[in-house]
């Protein structure tokens, strides 16, 4: 049985404890910040590979070979990526 907020009855009774109510019974507010990493060498490679495919400069198979041949499991940030991270 769900209430109008879509919270199942079994869980609904525990909501105040899960929200960590303050003394005035209002839930605490949590701020959540999402940040994406700066531009990496793999981001640049992906754009180059896609551009080459779209322009007809390379086939899909050639693009896949380039991607898997040149990509890094731990890519460095580009100069732009470093600037993005610093400005975050």
XYZ file of C-alpha atoms in Angstrom, residues 2-85:
84
model
C 1.577 3.307 -1.113
C 0.602 6.732 0.171
C 0.158 9.764 -2.075
C 3.930 10.483 -2.028
C 4.714 6.994 -3.301
C 6.426 5.922 -0.073
C 5.557 2.337 0.892
C 3.837 2.096 4.298
C 6.604 -0.086 5.795
C 9.234 2.516 4.971
C 7.084 5.581 5.625
C 7.015 4.949 9.371
C 10.831 5.166 9.433
C 11.168 8.295 7.321
C 11.552 10.747 10.256
C 14.429 8.705 11.711
C 16.077 8.375 8.301
C 15.791 12.135 7.708
C 17.447 12.947 11.042
C 14.865 15.494 12.112
C 16.001 18.616 13.896
C 14.447 19.813 17.186
C 11.730 21.697 15.290
C 10.862 18.397 13.499
C 12.013 19.632 10.083
C 14.465 17.424 8.205
C 18.074 18.562 7.890
C 19.055 19.804 4.480
C 21.914 18.118 2.695
C 23.739 19.916 -0.074
C 25.018 17.652 -2.780
C 27.653 18.921 -5.154
C 28.332 17.051 -8.376
C 31.548 17.704 -10.201
C 32.839 16.211 -13.405
C 36.532 15.775 -14.057
C 38.249 18.165 -16.430
C 38.943 17.359 -20.059
C 41.284 14.385 -20.433
C 43.452 13.140 -23.277
C 40.821 10.436 -23.879
C 38.133 13.116 -24.341
C 40.231 14.753 -27.062
C 40.938 11.388 -28.705
C 37.228 10.471 -28.675
C 36.325 13.743 -30.397
C 39.064 13.294 -33.008
C 37.989 9.712 -33.734
C 34.319 10.728 -34.032
C 35.176 13.695 -36.272
C 37.281 11.462 -38.549
C 34.422 8.984 -38.875
C 31.815 11.674 -39.585
C 33.987 13.329 -42.208
C 34.712 10.013 -43.925
C 38.428 10.285 -43.146
C 38.295 6.899 -41.397
C 35.998 3.900 -41.337
C 34.331 2.611 -38.205
C 36.854 -0.227 -38.003
C 39.769 2.202 -38.364
C 38.238 4.447 -35.714
C 37.852 1.527 -33.299
C 41.450 0.458 -33.867
C 42.655 3.989 -33.222
C 40.495 4.338 -30.105
C 41.616 1.085 -28.517
C 45.210 1.586 -29.651
C 45.634 5.121 -28.330
C 43.297 5.462 -25.347
C 44.654 5.320 -21.817
C 43.258 3.574 -18.753
C 44.511 6.519 -16.691
C 44.588 9.543 -19.004
C 46.231 12.822 -18.118
C 44.245 16.036 -18.111
C 44.795 18.409 -21.003
C 45.781 22.037 -20.368
C 42.076 22.869 -20.658
C 41.233 20.074 -18.195
C 43.719 21.420 -15.657
C 42.234 24.899 -16.038
C 38.717 23.468 -15.591
C 39.761 21.654 -12.401
